[in-house]
XYZ file of C-alpha atoms in Angstrom:
551
model
C -75.281 -5.708 109.455
C -74.673 -8.900 107.611
C -72.466 -9.467 105.084
C -73.898 -11.565 102.351
C -71.805 -13.913 100.400
C -71.492 -11.424 97.422
C -69.978 -8.792 98.977
C -73.187 -6.446 99.691
C -71.865 -5.189 102.761
C -68.347 -3.553 100.862
C -70.410 -2.268 98.208
C -72.346 -0.409 99.929
C -69.730 0.941 102.221
C -68.173 1.638 98.995
C -71.365 3.695 97.978
C -71.111 5.542 100.943
C -67.835 6.383 100.634
C -68.068 7.513 97.014
C -71.673 9.806 98.126
C -69.485 11.206 100.789
C -66.567 12.030 98.526
C -68.533 13.391 95.628
C -70.467 15.655 98.316
C -66.986 16.903 99.466
C -66.606 17.292 95.956
C -69.335 19.570 95.145
C -68.467 21.468 98.368
C -65.251 21.945 97.331
C -66.350 23.371 94.111
C -68.898 25.775 95.692
C -66.097 27.200 97.403
C -63.938 27.530 94.357
C -67.178 28.993 92.044
C -67.560 31.605 94.914
C -64.093 32.341 96.033
C -61.868 32.693 92.650
C -64.110 35.603 91.516
C -63.579 37.456 94.417
C -59.750 37.142 94.716
C -59.606 40.598 92.309
C -61.879 42.449 94.931
C -59.519 41.029 97.840
C -56.380 42.983 96.061
C -58.505 45.836 94.622
C -60.006 46.743 98.302
C -56.687 45.532 100.344
C -59.163 43.378 102.601
C -60.073 39.500 102.883
C -63.665 40.775 104.207
C -64.128 41.321 100.194
C -64.414 37.229 100.333
C -67.637 37.458 102.214
C -69.355 39.054 99.027
C -71.785 37.554 96.944
C -69.802 37.501 93.157
C -72.644 38.160 90.090
C -70.486 36.222 87.945
C -70.456 32.874 89.942
C -74.402 32.724 89.998
C -74.461 34.090 86.583
C -72.683 31.048 85.268
C -74.769 28.633 86.571
C -77.822 30.010 86.079
C -76.728 30.541 81.876
C -75.281 27.107 82.052
C -78.259 25.521 83.618
C -80.422 26.483 79.868
C -77.245 25.737 77.935
C -78.125 22.930 75.797
C -74.765 20.397 74.974
C -71.821 19.033 76.903
C -69.331 20.805 74.924
C -71.349 23.659 74.638
C -71.263 23.997 78.624
C -67.901 23.721 78.685
C -67.097 26.589 76.248
C -69.661 28.650 78.761
C -67.649 27.571 81.954
C -63.910 28.230 80.407
C -65.381 31.326 78.878
C -66.017 32.257 82.331
C -62.698 30.922 84.069
C -61.179 32.749 81.697
C -62.354 36.501 82.188
C -62.346 35.596 85.919
C -58.301 35.066 85.652
C -57.756 37.634 83.422
C -59.498 40.012 85.987
C -57.219 38.568 88.743
C -53.920 38.889 86.833
C -55.172 42.564 86.220
C -55.865 42.957 90.228
C -52.683 41.683 90.791
C -50.557 44.493 88.208
C -52.962 47.052 89.180
C -51.898 46.129 93.001
C -47.752 46.251 91.648
C -48.050 49.306 89.763
C -50.074 51.464 92.486
C -47.275 50.093 95.519
C -43.904 50.774 92.635
C -45.433 53.590 89.960
C -48.127 54.889 92.027
C -50.566 54.285 89.242
C -52.813 51.480 88.091
C -51.891 49.153 85.335
C -52.794 50.033 81.887
C -53.315 47.327 79.243
C -52.202 49.368 75.850
C -48.972 51.263 77.484
C -47.665 48.804 80.141
C -46.189 45.624 79.181
C -42.661 46.580 78.548
C -42.984 48.126 82.054
C -43.726 44.063 83.198
C -40.736 42.760 80.772
C -38.947 46.042 82.406
C -39.823 44.298 85.688
C -39.337 40.762 85.121
C -35.552 41.954 83.708
C -35.084 43.849 87.315
C -36.340 40.362 89.368
C -33.959 38.833 87.119
C -31.206 41.192 87.720
C -31.993 40.372 91.667
C -31.987 36.979 91.471
C -31.007 35.394 88.789
C -32.287 35.839 84.768
C -33.092 31.379 85.258
C -35.178 31.847 88.885
C -37.260 34.668 87.044
C -38.189 32.986 84.091
C -38.701 29.671 86.739
C -40.738 32.043 88.664
C -42.959 33.246 85.502
C -43.357 29.548 84.406
C -44.746 29.012 88.038
C -47.175 31.494 87.934
C -48.362 30.958 84.190
C -49.122 27.515 85.084
C -50.716 28.263 88.547
C -52.722 30.684 86.152
C -53.676 27.361 83.705
C -54.436 25.458 86.782
C -56.344 27.726 88.416
C -58.840 28.445 85.307
C -58.913 24.992 84.501
C -60.160 24.393 88.298
C -62.859 27.515 88.297
C -64.226 25.751 84.712
C -64.630 22.334 86.615
C -66.010 23.566 89.594
C -68.808 25.778 87.440
C -69.620 22.770 85.638
C -70.158 20.615 88.845
C -71.801 23.145 91.004
C -74.552 23.182 87.690
C -74.926 19.292 87.378
C -75.649 20.159 91.483
C -78.361 22.212 91.171
C -80.029 19.935 88.012
C -79.494 16.771 90.141
C -81.160 18.268 92.918
C -84.385 19.920 91.104
C -86.587 22.377 92.190
C -84.252 22.567 95.544
C -81.245 24.040 93.054
C -83.564 26.476 91.444
C -85.133 27.661 94.761
C -81.278 28.424 96.107
C -79.720 29.548 92.764
C -82.974 32.368 92.511
C -82.534 32.933 96.015
C -79.112 34.184 95.631
C -79.923 36.112 92.687
C -82.438 38.051 94.235
C -80.173 38.528 96.844
C -77.578 39.995 94.879
C -80.271 42.128 93.341
C -81.573 43.770 96.115
C -78.011 44.124 98.027
C -76.897 45.924 95.063
C -79.963 48.040 95.032
C -79.579 49.001 98.732
C -75.923 49.672 98.957
C -75.927 46.756 101.288
C -71.850 46.577 102.569
C -70.140 43.876 104.406
C -68.023 46.986 106.277
C -67.374 50.398 104.649
C -65.988 50.152 101.016
C -67.003 46.449 101.089
C -70.368 45.757 98.942
C -72.245 42.594 99.750
C -73.178 42.451 95.995
C -69.737 42.201 93.955
C -69.152 41.993 90.266
C -65.318 41.803 90.560
C -64.353 40.783 87.097
C -66.813 42.843 85.536
C -65.667 45.959 87.254
C -61.773 44.884 87.396
C -61.870 44.754 83.295
C -64.302 47.874 83.440
C -61.841 49.840 84.751
C -59.258 48.442 82.539
C -61.240 49.306 79.657
C -61.805 52.457 80.767
C -58.509 53.484 81.244
C -57.142 51.741 78.060
C -60.068 54.484 75.887
C -58.373 57.513 78.338
C -55.074 56.401 77.299
C -56.183 56.658 73.849
C -57.572 60.020 74.087
C -54.516 61.177 75.773
C -52.231 59.643 73.197
C -54.082 61.748 70.734
C -53.644 64.874 72.904
C -50.003 63.776 73.248
C -49.798 63.533 69.857
C -51.103 67.233 68.974
C -48.790 68.914 71.209
C -45.597 67.062 69.857
C -46.326 68.941 66.915
C -45.675 72.210 68.014
C -42.562 72.595 69.371
C -41.606 76.328 70.760
C -37.706 75.528 69.657
C -38.144 74.167 66.266
C -37.325 77.244 65.166
C -34.666 77.960 67.112
C -30.997 78.924 65.481
C -27.417 77.427 66.822
C -26.230 80.338 68.200
C -27.564 79.203 71.719
C -26.702 78.209 75.218
C -23.800 80.950 74.478
C -23.814 81.952 78.028
C -22.607 78.271 78.373
C -20.112 78.422 75.642
C -16.306 76.963 77.007
C -18.231 75.055 79.517
C -18.493 71.122 80.354
C -22.373 70.959 80.822
C -23.024 67.652 82.951
C -27.020 65.930 83.631
C -26.527 63.499 86.599
C -29.879 61.790 86.897
C -29.179 59.513 90.672
C -31.887 57.306 90.831
C -34.677 56.730 93.288
C -33.331 60.416 94.659
C -36.825 61.295 95.506
C -38.252 64.466 97.756
C -38.327 61.583 100.405
C -34.577 61.263 100.170
C -34.191 64.741 101.817
C -36.890 64.918 104.415
C -36.261 63.765 108.171
C -36.337 60.304 108.460
C -34.294 57.649 110.263
C -33.250 56.223 106.940
C -32.051 59.770 105.223
C -29.651 60.459 107.875
C -27.029 59.164 106.143
C -28.374 61.053 103.270
C -28.412 64.144 105.518
C -24.581 63.826 106.566
C -23.687 63.217 102.750
C -25.104 66.422 101.916
C -23.843 68.670 104.508
C -20.380 67.327 104.447
C -20.665 67.666 100.346
C -21.906 70.977 100.736
C -19.027 71.745 102.952
C -16.441 70.236 100.621
C -17.881 71.826 97.398
C -17.828 75.224 99.017
C -13.889 74.458 99.817
C -13.217 73.524 96.342
C -14.813 76.884 95.029
C -18.146 75.268 93.946
C -21.359 77.313 94.868
C -25.115 75.470 93.954
C -28.725 76.781 93.564
C -31.832 73.825 94.516
C -35.064 73.456 93.573
C -37.670 70.790 92.900
C -39.003 69.314 89.799
C -42.367 67.223 89.282
C -41.116 63.916 87.826
C -44.247 62.122 85.341
C -43.209 58.522 87.026
C -43.120 57.157 90.333
C -41.144 54.077 91.634
C -39.497 53.741 88.232
C -39.624 53.236 84.428
C -36.830 55.939 84.625
C -36.490 56.736 80.836
C -39.767 58.696 81.200
C -37.578 61.257 83.700
C -35.083 61.567 81.159
C -36.906 62.129 77.959
C -39.426 64.744 79.578
C -35.835 66.663 81.023
C -34.607 66.368 77.646
C -37.745 66.950 75.060
C -40.164 69.614 77.283
C -42.690 67.474 76.635
C -45.282 65.643 79.896
C -44.004 62.062 79.360
C -45.723 59.643 81.422
C -46.578 56.337 79.316
C -44.488 53.882 77.396
C -46.773 54.769 74.394
C -45.888 58.868 74.840
C -42.317 57.658 75.070
C -42.398 55.454 71.959
C -44.010 58.221 70.065
C -41.797 61.220 71.350
C -38.534 59.185 70.615
C -39.604 58.558 66.846
C -40.495 62.595 66.549
C -38.409 65.219 65.471
C -38.783 67.200 68.701
C -35.607 68.900 69.906
C -33.614 68.100 73.035
C -30.943 69.866 75.122
C -28.380 67.013 73.793
C -29.348 67.969 70.395
C -29.468 71.468 71.160
C -25.829 71.211 72.860
C -24.760 69.338 69.853
C -25.763 71.493 67.376
C -24.310 74.661 69.093
C -20.871 72.737 69.061
C -20.789 70.598 72.342
C -19.473 67.147 72.047
C -22.569 64.975 73.979
C -22.298 62.165 75.523
C -24.500 59.663 77.104
C -22.961 57.454 80.303
C -25.783 54.480 80.500
C -24.305 51.814 82.363
C -26.341 49.086 82.790
C -27.113 49.159 78.922
C -26.152 45.771 77.632
C -28.166 46.426 74.134
C -27.758 48.572 71.139
C -29.930 52.076 71.919
C -30.807 53.340 68.964
C -32.528 56.303 69.703
C -29.416 57.494 71.491
C -28.174 58.808 68.129
C -31.324 58.914 66.224
C -33.684 60.946 68.943
C -31.798 62.277 71.596
C -28.468 63.692 69.273
C -25.608 62.237 71.767
C -22.396 61.495 69.494
C -20.934 58.913 71.945
C -22.745 56.192 73.970
C -20.639 54.578 76.490
C -22.530 51.335 78.449
C -21.865 48.263 80.252
C -20.128 46.851 76.649
C -17.375 49.290 76.452
C -17.086 50.446 79.826
C -14.776 47.820 80.731
C -15.227 47.020 83.910
C -14.515 44.000 85.302
C -16.270 43.609 88.880
C -19.071 42.121 89.980
C -22.579 43.080 89.498
C -24.515 45.034 92.473
C -28.084 43.402 91.526
C -29.678 46.139 88.929
C -26.828 48.439 88.789
C -24.317 46.283 86.798
C -21.416 48.829 87.341
C -20.834 51.285 90.554
C -21.833 54.983 90.495
C -18.212 55.469 91.321
C -16.377 53.727 88.648
C -19.106 55.626 85.925
C -17.805 58.427 87.042
C -14.133 57.214 86.554
C -15.001 56.001 83.239
C -15.899 59.811 82.450
C -13.651 61.477 84.304
C -10.571 59.325 82.288
C -12.083 59.444 78.903
C -14.603 62.461 78.650
C -13.094 65.229 80.574
C -9.568 64.506 80.676
C -6.988 66.658 79.079
C -7.464 69.231 76.584
C -11.459 68.934 74.761
C -14.275 70.229 72.755
C -16.714 71.081 75.391
C -19.152 68.035 76.524
C -22.369 67.607 77.073
C -23.547 64.574 78.649
C -26.370 62.624 80.543
C -25.500 60.284 83.542
C -27.142 57.914 84.918
C -26.318 57.147 88.488
C -27.803 53.603 89.201
C -26.173 52.307 92.342
C -29.322 53.283 94.665
C -31.560 51.388 91.968
C -34.474 49.096 93.419
C -33.544 46.538 95.579
C -30.738 48.380 96.975
C -29.079 45.555 97.975
C -26.130 44.687 97.673
C -24.571 47.876 97.500
C -20.928 48.857 96.754
C -18.765 51.036 99.272
C -16.310 53.815 97.954
C -12.614 52.807 97.399
C -9.565 55.144 96.921
C -9.821 56.563 93.249
C -6.406 55.444 92.480
C -7.167 51.967 93.383
C -10.352 51.342 91.002
C -7.994 50.264 87.788
C -11.153 47.840 86.590
C -13.397 47.404 89.055
C -11.879 44.039 90.238
C -11.890 46.288 93.654
C -15.207 45.866 94.322
C -15.835 41.765 93.811
C -15.187 40.906 97.384
C -17.707 43.747 98.581
C -21.553 41.767 97.849
C -20.387 39.335 100.066
C -22.219 39.132 103.678
C -25.099 41.225 102.080
C -28.328 40.764 102.890
C -30.038 39.437 99.518
C -33.071 40.614 97.832
C -35.515 38.333 98.894
C -33.803 38.593 102.586
C -34.004 43.007 102.512
C -37.701 42.959 101.339
C -38.959 41.045 103.858
C -38.325 44.078 106.503
C -39.807 47.241 104.976
C -37.721 48.943 107.684
C -34.169 47.339 106.566
C -35.326 48.006 102.932
C -35.824 51.836 103.844
C -32.375 51.815 105.306
C -30.531 50.019 102.445
C -32.628 52.886 100.134
C -30.793 55.523 102.218
C -27.381 54.047 102.561
C -27.694 53.781 98.631
C -28.626 57.202 97.745
C -26.116 58.449 100.135
C -23.009 56.269 98.555
C -24.385 58.196 94.688
C -23.862 61.587 96.179
C -20.479 60.874 98.222
C -18.912 59.598 94.635
C -20.326 62.352 92.793
C -18.582 65.016 95.531
C -15.651 62.897 95.930
C -15.764 62.915 91.931
C -15.561 66.399 91.853
C -13.441 67.000 94.339
C -10.703 64.553 92.911
C -10.962 65.350 89.608
C -11.910 69.438 90.004
C -13.357 69.773 86.709
C -12.107 72.365 85.042
C -15.192 74.844 83.802
C -17.670 72.357 84.832
C -21.330 72.841 85.133
C -23.644 69.453 87.125
C -27.033 69.334 86.662
C -27.775 66.930 89.468
C -31.186 65.216 90.108
C -33.341 62.486 90.626
C -35.402 60.577 88.088
C -38.513 59.696 90.589
C -39.085 58.878 94.278
C -38.384 55.838 95.291
C -41.121 53.288 95.593
C -43.892 53.227 98.409
C -42.724 50.839 100.679
C -39.742 53.615 100.896
C -41.691 56.638 100.704
C -45.199 55.932 101.997
C -48.648 56.542 100.994
C -48.686 60.268 100.575
C -45.307 60.991 99.157
C -45.978 63.608 95.715
C -43.951 63.052 92.455
C -40.867 65.804 93.348
C -37.273 65.207 92.941
C -34.494 67.240 94.094
C -32.821 69.454 91.575
C -29.261 71.072 92.079
C -27.403 73.199 89.817
C -23.349 72.992 90.981
C -20.530 75.412 89.235
C -17.592 77.536 90.221
C -18.427 80.611 87.558
C -20.566 82.962 89.092
C -22.505 83.797 86.071
C -24.096 80.529 86.306
C -26.114 81.978 88.957
C -26.537 84.771 87.510
C -28.216 83.970 84.475
C -30.434 81.729 86.567
C -31.474 84.334 89.823
C -34.845 84.900 88.225
C -35.602 81.292 89.121
C -35.189 81.952 92.921
C -33.696 78.470 93.609
C -32.159 78.023 97.062
C -28.805 78.419 97.780
C -27.065 75.138 98.617
C -27.294 71.333 97.410
C -30.025 70.482 100.278
C -33.798 71.971 99.516
C -35.641 72.345 101.574
C -39.590 72.228 101.519
C -40.183 75.365 100.667
C -38.031 75.253 97.631
C -39.252 76.155 94.129
C -41.206 73.200 92.482
C -41.794 73.382 88.506
C -42.803 70.308 85.886
C -40.764 68.719 84.925
C -41.266 69.044 81.347
C -40.335 73.153 82.055
C -37.047 72.345 82.671
C -35.680 72.423 78.707
C -37.444 75.681 77.857
C -36.311 77.851 81.113
C -32.866 76.109 80.652
C -32.092 77.160 77.260
C -33.828 80.595 77.484
C -31.599 81.404 80.424
C -28.354 80.738 79.229
C -28.738 82.113 75.563
C -28.383 86.352 75.930
């Protein structure tokens, strides 16, 4: 080809290059338009095969754009479409995360506080600045996807308009294929339909869950208005007169912890040796299971359920409950003359419902426990130190009988780094723990290997149990009744896909009269419940406990 003086050859080459780039851009836009809406399906089905389906929204938005007049109006339509798709992807991702951790999908009405709490846990694990950076990057990425998706819709519509009849035929064929496939129930593979509407399905399910939440909340409020202990006198729990009564929640101590598995060997050893030591020290025990309202996290729902006798399975219900006058175990003990104490070592902020709702006379937390050691991820204070502070400040010497709830949190996810027991006389202000986090895996390193996560979980629960039994042996409280229980099962990565919501519960005491009072419960002897041990729903505990110890 001859090169002209005016550069015609270069112009022709440039035009070809631009044409190729334009074609490539259009193909890329079509791929983005078809693929991004399907991300929600991939997340919900758990299979990449969902990318082979036809998304209804992508076809529909191009058809709508073709008949929409004006550039601005088309931009608004494309923008609305992209926002809906991105929202569906966010909800599907939250569903996946909630299913993996707390065993239920995300509830748009109730679960935003749990999202904030999860960010806090991540911050404890990797540092608050890193957690904030991750959130910022996620928000920026979602905004970028939304812009790219809107641009892809507009570009695809432009290409379809320029192609005339050919574009109309292609779009009509896709629409008809989608409709026929939907009517015929055609599938790419079992569970993955060929005709998909991922954004619509995801958001419709979310709206349905929100409506169910509202109905459930209304039922909860009606039940809240009727407390069987409302008119109880202060003359309750007299069978426990003179005794210190402690409810100790072991974080993530679920039924899986007392079942045979490679990662529970250390827990079994701690229970065997701890049980033998308790017997030698004159203690007896009875054990069973409670069905927790939560799974994998949101521990305060379990605490409030046990204390109130109400099934509290959402943040909305928790807020309803804690703003009510429902009687808690702590308030019942307080009204009956006990000094009530909450020990919440991970609390760094004021906790007004501790006194206004639960009825605690005093609260120990991260701000007033004088701990000078390192944090262990979420667990700001090792359980051994928490028990020492409780023993030294609350149980030591002559005192009014105490009722306490202690939160033992060293077994809180992500289960690394972990503390180790030290001699009680060396605990001091906790500085002795400073070298311990070194040379332990970071959460990011540990969670890359599910088996490693499981082993670390087992080690964390074993540590808390060993610290508790060692505390009983070392301090040997004069007349203690200890209710040791889990709050919920650990996340699915540990508990497995078929785990239920059951957690162990054990009553430990020296006085035989305690066990005579609960003989009708038929709980198993010892601190290691078998698979056949009795199972109660957790909200049943309050009323049964009060009835047993109120002659």
